[in-house]
mmCIF file of C-alpha atoms and ligand atoms in Angstrom:
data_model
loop_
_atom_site.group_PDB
_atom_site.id
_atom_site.type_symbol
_atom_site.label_atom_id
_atom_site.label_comp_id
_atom_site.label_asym_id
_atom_site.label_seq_id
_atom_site.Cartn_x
_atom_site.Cartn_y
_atom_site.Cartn_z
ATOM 1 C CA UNK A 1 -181.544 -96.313 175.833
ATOM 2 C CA UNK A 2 -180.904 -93.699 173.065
ATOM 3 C CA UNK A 3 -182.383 -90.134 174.374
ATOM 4 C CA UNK A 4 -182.585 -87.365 171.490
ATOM 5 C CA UNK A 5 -183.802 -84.014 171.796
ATOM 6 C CA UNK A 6 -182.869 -82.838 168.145
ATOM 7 C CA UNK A 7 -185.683 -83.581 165.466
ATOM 8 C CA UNK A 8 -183.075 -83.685 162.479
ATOM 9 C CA UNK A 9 -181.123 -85.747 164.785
ATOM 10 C CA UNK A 10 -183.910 -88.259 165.467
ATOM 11 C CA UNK A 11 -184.823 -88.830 161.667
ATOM 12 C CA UNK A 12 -181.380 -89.893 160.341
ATOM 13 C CA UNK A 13 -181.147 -92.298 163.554
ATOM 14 C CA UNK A 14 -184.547 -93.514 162.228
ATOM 15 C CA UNK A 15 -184.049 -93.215 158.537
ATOM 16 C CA UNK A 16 -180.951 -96.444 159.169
ATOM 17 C CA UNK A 17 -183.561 -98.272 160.747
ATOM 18 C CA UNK A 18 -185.997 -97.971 158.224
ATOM 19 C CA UNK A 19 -183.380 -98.786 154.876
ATOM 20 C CA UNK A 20 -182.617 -101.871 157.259
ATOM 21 C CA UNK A 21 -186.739 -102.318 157.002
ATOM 22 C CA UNK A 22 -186.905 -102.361 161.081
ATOM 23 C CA UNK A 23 -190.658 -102.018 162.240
ATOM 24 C CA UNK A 24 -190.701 -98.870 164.223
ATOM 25 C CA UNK A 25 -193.509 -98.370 166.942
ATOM 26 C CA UNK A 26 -194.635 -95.258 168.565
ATOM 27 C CA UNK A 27 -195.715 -93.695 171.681
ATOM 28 C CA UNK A 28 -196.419 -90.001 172.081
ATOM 29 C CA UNK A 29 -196.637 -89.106 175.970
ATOM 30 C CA UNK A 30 -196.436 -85.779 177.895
ATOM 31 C CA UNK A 31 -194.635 -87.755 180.714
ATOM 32 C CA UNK A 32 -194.703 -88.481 183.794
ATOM 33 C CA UNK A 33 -195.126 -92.084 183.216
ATOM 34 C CA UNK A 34 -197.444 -94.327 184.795
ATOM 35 C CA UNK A 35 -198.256 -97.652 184.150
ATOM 36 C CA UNK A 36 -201.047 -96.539 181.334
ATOM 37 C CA UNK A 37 -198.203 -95.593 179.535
ATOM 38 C CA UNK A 38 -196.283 -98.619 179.897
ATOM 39 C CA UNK A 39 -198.783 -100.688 178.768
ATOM 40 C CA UNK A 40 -199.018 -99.126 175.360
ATOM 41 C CA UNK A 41 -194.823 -98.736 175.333
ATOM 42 C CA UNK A 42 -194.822 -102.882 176.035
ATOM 43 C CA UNK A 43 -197.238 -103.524 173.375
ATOM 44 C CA UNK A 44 -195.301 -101.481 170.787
ATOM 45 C CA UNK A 45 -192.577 -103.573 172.275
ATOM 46 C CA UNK A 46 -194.226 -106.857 170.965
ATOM 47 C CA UNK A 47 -195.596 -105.485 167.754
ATOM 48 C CA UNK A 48 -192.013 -103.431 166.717
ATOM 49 C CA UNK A 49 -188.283 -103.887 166.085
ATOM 50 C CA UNK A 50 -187.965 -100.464 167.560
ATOM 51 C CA UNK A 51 -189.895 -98.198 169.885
ATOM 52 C CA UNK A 52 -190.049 -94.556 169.874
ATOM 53 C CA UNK A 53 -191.499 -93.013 173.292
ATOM 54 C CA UNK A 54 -191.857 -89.101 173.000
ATOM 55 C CA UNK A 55 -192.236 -87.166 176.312
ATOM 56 C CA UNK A 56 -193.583 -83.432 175.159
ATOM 57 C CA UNK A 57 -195.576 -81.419 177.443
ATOM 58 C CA UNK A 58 -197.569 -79.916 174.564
ATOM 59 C CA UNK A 59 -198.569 -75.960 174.973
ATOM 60 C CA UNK A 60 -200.645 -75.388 172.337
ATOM 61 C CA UNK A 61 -203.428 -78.327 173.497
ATOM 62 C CA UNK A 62 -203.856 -76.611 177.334
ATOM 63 C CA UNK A 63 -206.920 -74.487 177.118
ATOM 64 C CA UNK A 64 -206.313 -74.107 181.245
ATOM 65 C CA UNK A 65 -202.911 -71.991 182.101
ATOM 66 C CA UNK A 66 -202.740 -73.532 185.252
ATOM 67 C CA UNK A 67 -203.163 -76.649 184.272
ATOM 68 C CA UNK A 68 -200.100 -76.509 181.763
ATOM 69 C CA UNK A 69 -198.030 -75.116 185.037
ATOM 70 C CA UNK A 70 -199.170 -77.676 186.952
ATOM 71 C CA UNK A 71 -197.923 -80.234 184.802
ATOM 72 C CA UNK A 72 -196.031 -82.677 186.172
ATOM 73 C CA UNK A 73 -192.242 -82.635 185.239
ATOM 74 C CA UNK A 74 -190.857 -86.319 185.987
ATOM 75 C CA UNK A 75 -187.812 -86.650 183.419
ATOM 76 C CA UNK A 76 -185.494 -88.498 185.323
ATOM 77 C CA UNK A 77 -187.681 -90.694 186.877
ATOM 78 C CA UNK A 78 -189.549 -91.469 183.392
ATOM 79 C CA UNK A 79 -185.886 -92.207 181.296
ATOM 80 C CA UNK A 80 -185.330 -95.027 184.556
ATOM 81 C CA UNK A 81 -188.833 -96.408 184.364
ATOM 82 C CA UNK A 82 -188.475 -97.057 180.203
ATOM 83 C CA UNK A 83 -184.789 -98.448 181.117
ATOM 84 C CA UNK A 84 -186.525 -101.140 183.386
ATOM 85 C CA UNK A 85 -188.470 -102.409 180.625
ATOM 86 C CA UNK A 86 -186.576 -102.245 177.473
ATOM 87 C CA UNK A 87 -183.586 -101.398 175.657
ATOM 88 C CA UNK A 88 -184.791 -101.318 172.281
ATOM 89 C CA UNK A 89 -186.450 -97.166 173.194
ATOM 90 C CA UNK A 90 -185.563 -94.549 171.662
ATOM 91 C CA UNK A 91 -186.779 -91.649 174.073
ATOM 92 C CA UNK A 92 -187.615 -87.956 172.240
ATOM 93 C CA UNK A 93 -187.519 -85.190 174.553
ATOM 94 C CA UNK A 94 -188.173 -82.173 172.032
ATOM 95 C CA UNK A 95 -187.929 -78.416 173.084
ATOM 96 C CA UNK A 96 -191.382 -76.310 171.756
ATOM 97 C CA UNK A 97 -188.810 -74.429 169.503
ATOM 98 C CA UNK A 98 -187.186 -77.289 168.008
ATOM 99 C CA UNK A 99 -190.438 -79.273 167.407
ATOM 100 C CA UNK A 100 -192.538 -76.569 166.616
ATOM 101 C CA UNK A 101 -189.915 -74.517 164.486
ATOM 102 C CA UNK A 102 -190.005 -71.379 166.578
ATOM 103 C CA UNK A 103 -193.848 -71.150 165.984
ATOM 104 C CA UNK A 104 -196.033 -72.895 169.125
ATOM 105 C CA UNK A 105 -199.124 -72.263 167.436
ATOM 106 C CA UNK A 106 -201.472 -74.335 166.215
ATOM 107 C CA UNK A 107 -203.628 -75.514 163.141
ATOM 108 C CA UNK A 108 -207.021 -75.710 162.611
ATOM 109 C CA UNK A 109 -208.577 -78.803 161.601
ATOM 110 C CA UNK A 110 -212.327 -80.188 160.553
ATOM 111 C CA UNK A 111 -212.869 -83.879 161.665
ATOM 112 C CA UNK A 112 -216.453 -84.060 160.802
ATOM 113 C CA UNK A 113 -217.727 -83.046 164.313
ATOM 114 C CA UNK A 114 -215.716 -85.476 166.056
ATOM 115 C CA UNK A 115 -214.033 -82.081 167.701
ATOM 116 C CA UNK A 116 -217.213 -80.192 168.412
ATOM 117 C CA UNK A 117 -218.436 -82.460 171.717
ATOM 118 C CA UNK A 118 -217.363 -83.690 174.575
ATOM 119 C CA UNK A 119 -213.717 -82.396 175.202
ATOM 120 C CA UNK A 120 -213.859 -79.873 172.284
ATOM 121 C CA UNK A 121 -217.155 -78.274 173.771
ATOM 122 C CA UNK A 122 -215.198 -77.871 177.044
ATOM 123 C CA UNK A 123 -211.880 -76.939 176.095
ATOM 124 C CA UNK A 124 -211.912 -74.784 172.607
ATOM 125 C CA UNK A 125 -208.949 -74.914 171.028
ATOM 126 C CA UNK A 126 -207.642 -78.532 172.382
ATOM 127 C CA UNK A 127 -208.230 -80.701 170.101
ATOM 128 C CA UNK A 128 -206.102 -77.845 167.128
ATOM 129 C CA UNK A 129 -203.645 -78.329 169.572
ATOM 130 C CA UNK A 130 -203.419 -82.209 169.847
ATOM 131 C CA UNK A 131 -203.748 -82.525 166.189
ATOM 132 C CA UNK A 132 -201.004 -80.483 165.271
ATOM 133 C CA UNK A 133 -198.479 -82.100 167.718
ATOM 134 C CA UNK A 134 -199.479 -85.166 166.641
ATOM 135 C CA UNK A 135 -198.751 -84.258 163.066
ATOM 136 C CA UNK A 136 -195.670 -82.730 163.680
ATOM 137 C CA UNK A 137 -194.450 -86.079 165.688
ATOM 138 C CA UNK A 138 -195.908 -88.318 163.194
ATOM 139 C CA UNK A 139 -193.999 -86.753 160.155
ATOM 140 C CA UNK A 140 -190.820 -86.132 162.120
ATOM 141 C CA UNK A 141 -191.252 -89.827 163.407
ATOM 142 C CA UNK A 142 -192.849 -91.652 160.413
ATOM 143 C CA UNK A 143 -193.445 -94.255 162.544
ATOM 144 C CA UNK A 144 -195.289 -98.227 161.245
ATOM 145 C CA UNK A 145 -197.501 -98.302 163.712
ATOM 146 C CA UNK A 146 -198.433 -95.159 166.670
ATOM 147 C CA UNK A 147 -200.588 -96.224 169.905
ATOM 148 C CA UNK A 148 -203.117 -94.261 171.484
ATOM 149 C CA UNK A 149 -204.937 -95.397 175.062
ATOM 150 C CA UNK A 150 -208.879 -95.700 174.842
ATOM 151 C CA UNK A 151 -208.439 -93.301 177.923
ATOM 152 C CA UNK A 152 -208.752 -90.605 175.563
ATOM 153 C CA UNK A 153 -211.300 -91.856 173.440
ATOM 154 C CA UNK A 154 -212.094 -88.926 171.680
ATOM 155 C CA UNK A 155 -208.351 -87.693 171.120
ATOM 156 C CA UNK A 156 -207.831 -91.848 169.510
ATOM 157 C CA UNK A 157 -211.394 -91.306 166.775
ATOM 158 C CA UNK A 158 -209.201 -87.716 166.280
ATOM 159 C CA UNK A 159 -206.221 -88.974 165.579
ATOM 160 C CA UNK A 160 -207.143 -91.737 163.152
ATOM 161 C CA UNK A 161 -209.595 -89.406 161.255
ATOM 162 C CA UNK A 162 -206.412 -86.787 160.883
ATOM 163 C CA UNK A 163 -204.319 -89.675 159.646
ATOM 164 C CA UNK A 164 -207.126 -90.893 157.035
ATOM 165 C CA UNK A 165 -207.212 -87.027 156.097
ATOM 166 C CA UNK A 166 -203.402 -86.352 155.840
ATOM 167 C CA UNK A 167 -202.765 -90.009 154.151
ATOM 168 C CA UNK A 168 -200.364 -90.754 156.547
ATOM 169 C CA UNK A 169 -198.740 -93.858 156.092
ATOM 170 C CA UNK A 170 -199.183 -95.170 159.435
ATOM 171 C CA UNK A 171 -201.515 -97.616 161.359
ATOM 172 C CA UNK A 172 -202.867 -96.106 164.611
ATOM 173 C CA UNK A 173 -203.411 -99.185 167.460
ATOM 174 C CA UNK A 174 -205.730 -98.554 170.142
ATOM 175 C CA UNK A 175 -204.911 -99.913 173.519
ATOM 176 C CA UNK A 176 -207.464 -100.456 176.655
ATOM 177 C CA UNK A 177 -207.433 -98.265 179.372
ATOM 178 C CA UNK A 178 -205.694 -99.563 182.444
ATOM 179 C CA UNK A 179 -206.753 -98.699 185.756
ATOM 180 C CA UNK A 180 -205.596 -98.398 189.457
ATOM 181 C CA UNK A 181 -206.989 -100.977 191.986
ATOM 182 C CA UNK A 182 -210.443 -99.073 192.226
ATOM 183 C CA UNK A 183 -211.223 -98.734 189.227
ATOM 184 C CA UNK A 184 -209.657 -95.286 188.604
ATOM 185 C CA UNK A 185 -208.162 -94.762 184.764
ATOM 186 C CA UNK A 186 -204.492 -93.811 185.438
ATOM 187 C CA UNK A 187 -203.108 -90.593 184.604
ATOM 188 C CA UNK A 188 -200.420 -88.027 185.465
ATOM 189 C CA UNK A 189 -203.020 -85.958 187.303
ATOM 190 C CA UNK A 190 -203.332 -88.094 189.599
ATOM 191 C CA UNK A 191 -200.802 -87.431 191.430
ATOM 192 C CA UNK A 192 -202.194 -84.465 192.068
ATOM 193 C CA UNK A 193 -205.379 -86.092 194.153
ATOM 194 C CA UNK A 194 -205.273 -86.237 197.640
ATOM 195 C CA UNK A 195 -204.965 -89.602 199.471
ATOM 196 C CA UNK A 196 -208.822 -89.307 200.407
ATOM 197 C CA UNK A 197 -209.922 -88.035 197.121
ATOM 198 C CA UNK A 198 -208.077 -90.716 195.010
ATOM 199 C CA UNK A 199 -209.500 -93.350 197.121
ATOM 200 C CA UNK A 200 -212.659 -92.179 196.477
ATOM 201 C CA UNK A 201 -212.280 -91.848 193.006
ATOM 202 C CA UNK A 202 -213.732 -95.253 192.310
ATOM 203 C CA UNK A 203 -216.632 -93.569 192.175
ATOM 204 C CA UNK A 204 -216.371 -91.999 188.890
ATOM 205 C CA UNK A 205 -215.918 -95.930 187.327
ATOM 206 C CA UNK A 206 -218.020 -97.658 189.724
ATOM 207 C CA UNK A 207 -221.097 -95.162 188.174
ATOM 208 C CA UNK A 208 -220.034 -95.712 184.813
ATOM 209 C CA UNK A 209 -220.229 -99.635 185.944
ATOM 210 C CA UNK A 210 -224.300 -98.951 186.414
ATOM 211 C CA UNK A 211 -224.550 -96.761 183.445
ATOM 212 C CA UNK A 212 -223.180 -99.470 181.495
ATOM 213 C CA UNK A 213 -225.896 -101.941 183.597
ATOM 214 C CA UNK A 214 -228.549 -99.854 182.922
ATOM 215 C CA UNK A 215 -227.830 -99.509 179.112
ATOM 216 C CA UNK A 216 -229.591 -102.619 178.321
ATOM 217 C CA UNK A 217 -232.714 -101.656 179.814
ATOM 218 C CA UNK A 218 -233.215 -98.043 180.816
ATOM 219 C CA UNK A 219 -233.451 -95.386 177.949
ATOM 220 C CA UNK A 220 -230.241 -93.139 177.413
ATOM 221 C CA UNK A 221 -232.434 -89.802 178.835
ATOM 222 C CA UNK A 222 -233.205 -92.296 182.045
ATOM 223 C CA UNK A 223 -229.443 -93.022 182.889
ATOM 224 C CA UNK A 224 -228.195 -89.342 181.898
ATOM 225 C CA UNK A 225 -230.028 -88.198 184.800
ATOM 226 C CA UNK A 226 -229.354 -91.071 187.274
ATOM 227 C CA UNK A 227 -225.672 -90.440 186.591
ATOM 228 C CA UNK A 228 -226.593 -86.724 187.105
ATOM 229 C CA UNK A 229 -227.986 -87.374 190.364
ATOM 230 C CA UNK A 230 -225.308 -89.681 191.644
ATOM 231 C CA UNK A 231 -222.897 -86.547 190.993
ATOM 232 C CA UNK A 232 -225.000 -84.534 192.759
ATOM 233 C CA UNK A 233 -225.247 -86.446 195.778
ATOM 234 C CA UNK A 234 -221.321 -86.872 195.669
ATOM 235 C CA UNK A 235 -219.700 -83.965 197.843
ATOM 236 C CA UNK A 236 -215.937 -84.425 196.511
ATOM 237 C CA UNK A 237 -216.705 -85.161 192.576
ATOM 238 C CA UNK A 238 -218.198 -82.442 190.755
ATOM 239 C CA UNK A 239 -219.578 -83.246 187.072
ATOM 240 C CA UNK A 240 -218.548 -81.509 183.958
ATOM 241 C CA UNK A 241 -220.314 -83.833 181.780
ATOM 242 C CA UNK A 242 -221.654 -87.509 180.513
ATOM 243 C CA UNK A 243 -222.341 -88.537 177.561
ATOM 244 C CA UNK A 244 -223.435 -91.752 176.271
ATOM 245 C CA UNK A 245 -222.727 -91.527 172.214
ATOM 246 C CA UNK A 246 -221.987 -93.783 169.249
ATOM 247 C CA UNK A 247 -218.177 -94.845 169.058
ATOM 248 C CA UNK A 248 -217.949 -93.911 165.582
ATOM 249 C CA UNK A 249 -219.400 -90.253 165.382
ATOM 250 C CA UNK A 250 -219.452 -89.257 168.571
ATOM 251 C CA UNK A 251 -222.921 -87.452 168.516
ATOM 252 C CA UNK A 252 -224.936 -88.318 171.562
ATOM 253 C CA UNK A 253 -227.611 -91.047 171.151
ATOM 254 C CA UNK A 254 -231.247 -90.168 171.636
ATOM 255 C CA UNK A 255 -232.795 -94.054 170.454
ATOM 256 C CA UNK A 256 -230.091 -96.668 170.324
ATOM 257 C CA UNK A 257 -230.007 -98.671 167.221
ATOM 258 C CA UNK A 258 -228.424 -102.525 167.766
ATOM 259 C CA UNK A 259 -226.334 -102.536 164.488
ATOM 260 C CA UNK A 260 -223.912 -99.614 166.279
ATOM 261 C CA UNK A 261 -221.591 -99.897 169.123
ATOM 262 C CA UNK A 262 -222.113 -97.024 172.258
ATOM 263 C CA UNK A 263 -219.376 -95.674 174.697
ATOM 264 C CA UNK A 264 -220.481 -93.453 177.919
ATOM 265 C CA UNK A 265 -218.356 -90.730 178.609
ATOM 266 C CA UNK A 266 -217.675 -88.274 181.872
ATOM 267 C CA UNK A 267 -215.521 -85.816 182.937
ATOM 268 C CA UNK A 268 -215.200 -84.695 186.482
ATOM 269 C CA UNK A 269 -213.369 -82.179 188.548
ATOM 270 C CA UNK A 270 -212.294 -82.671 192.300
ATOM 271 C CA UNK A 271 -209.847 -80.895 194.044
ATOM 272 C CA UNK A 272 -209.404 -78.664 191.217
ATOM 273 C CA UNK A 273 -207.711 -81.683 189.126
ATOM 274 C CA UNK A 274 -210.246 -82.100 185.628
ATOM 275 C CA UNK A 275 -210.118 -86.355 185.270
ATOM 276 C CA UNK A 276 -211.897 -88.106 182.431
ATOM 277 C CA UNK A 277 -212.808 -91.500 181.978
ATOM 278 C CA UNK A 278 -215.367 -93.601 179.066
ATOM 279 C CA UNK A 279 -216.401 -97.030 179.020
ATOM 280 C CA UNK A 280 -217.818 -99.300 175.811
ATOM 281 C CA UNK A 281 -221.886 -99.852 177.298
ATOM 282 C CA UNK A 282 -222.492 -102.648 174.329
HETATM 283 P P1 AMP T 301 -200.626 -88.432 177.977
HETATM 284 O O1 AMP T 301 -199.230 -88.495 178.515
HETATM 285 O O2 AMP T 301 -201.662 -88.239 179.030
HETATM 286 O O3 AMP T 301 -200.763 -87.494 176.806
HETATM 287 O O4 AMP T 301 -200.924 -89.875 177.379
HETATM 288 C C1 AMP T 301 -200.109 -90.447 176.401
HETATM 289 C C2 AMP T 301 -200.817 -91.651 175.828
HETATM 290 O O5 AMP T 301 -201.045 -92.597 176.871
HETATM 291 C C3 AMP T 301 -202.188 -91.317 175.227
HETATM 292 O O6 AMP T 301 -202.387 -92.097 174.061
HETATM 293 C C4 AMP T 301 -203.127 -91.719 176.331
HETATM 294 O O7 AMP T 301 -204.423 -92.075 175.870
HETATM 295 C C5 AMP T 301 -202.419 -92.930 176.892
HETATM 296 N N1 AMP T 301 -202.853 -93.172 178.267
HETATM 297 C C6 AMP T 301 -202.789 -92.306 179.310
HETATM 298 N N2 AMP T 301 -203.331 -92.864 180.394
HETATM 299 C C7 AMP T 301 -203.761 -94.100 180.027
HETATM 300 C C8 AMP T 301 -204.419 -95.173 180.698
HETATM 301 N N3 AMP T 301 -204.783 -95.078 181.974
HETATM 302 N N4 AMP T 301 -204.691 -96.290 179.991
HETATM 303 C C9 AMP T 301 -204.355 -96.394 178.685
HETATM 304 N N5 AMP T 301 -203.741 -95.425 177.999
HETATM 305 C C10 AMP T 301 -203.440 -94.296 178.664
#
């Protein structure tokens, strides 16, 4: 496996494989790999000639200092877990300087409200930050096809608005969220759980389980609160938000219409680690 930390370097190693009209797939991570990641890397495995897999802890999107800090560095054991599975990767380990060109700041972008709720209400400034990253990899990568996990729903309806707005010619693949035996979405935070609270962090899915239950006959004000109450009862889970809105827009649902498709969303914080999680309720 190929590992590149220069840019300029990465696009004339891609620019042969593209004049030899190689598929290349993509996979922007901040690391520390789990197996979420690794199920989006092995599908750009099937779907690709090539895979790129970027590992960038990205400033500019951490609204929380400490949260940035407490990022989990993993390098060496993320290049071994990619060797396992393929040798067709081509990690990218940029520095901020050389992928930002000396200016880690970011953009500002309009994606028709998609980046007012949810995660943009609750940390300003994150979704400038993910957007501009993502631009910067995608031109520096120009990439077939880039895949995004449903885990971050919001980041995914992002993404492919800023590619529809930029014309980029790439195809952005969604891939399902995978999950730990209780139900909990992986994710590098994780690791920062303890052993009690990650255990009991099939909570957060088991209640969006019953939200999705209740979706067919309960009214969306109905199951706001139940979920609300669950939270409330919970002594190691506190609740940031949930949200049940349409997939498309985003904007919360008051009636439900049956021609459009609904996702519920949370976001919870125990022992200081933020984790969110959505699942599709029809
Ligand atoms: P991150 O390293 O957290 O920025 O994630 C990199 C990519 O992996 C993003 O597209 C995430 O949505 C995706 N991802 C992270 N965790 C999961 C998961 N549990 N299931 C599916 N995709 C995931």
């Amino acid at each position: 496996m190929q590992v590149i930390q220069d840019k300029e370097e990465l696009k004339s190693v891609l620019e042969k494989q593209q004049t030899d009209n190689l598929a290349v797939g993509f996979v922007p991570t901040m690391g520390a790999l789990h197996k979420g990641h690794l199920s989006l890397v092995e599908q750009a495995l099937t779907e690709n000639d090539i895979v790129v897999v970027s590992i960038f802890v990205n400033p500019t999107q951490f609204d929380n200092k400490e949260d940035l800090e407490k990022y989990p560095n993993t390098l060496k054991e993320d290049i071994e877990l990619l060797q396992t599975i393929s040798n067709n990767i081509i990690l990218f380990t940029p520095t901020k300087e050389g992928i930002y060109d000396g200016q880690i700041t970011s953009k500002t972008y309009e994606f028709n409200g998609l980046e007012k709720v949810m995660e943009g209400a609750f940390r300003p400034g994150h979704f400038n930050g993910v957007a501009t990253i993502v631009e910067l990899l995608l031109t520096t990568v120009n990439p077939n096809k880039a895949y995004f996990g449903e885990k971050d729903f919001q980041q995914l309806q992002i993404i492919t608005k800023l590619v529809a707005n930029k014309k980029l010619p790439v195809t952005i693949v969604p891939c399902p969220i995978s999950r730990e035996e209780n139900g909990l979405a992986r994710s590098s935070r994780n690791e920062r759980l303890s052993k009690t609270t990650r255990k009991a962090a099939g909570f957060i899915f088991k209640t969006l389980q019953t939200a999705k239950r209740k979706f067919g006959t309960e009214n969306v004000q109905d199951i706001k609160e139940w979920v609300q109450h669950a939270f409330a009862k919970n002594t190691i889970f506190e609740m940031e938000y949930f949200e049940i809105t349409d997939e498309s827009t985003l904007t919360p649902a008051k009636k439900v219409q049956s021609d459009l498709k609904y996702r519920a969303f949370i976001a919870v914080y125990a022992d200081g680690v933020r984790l969110i999680d959505n699942m599709p309720l029809n």
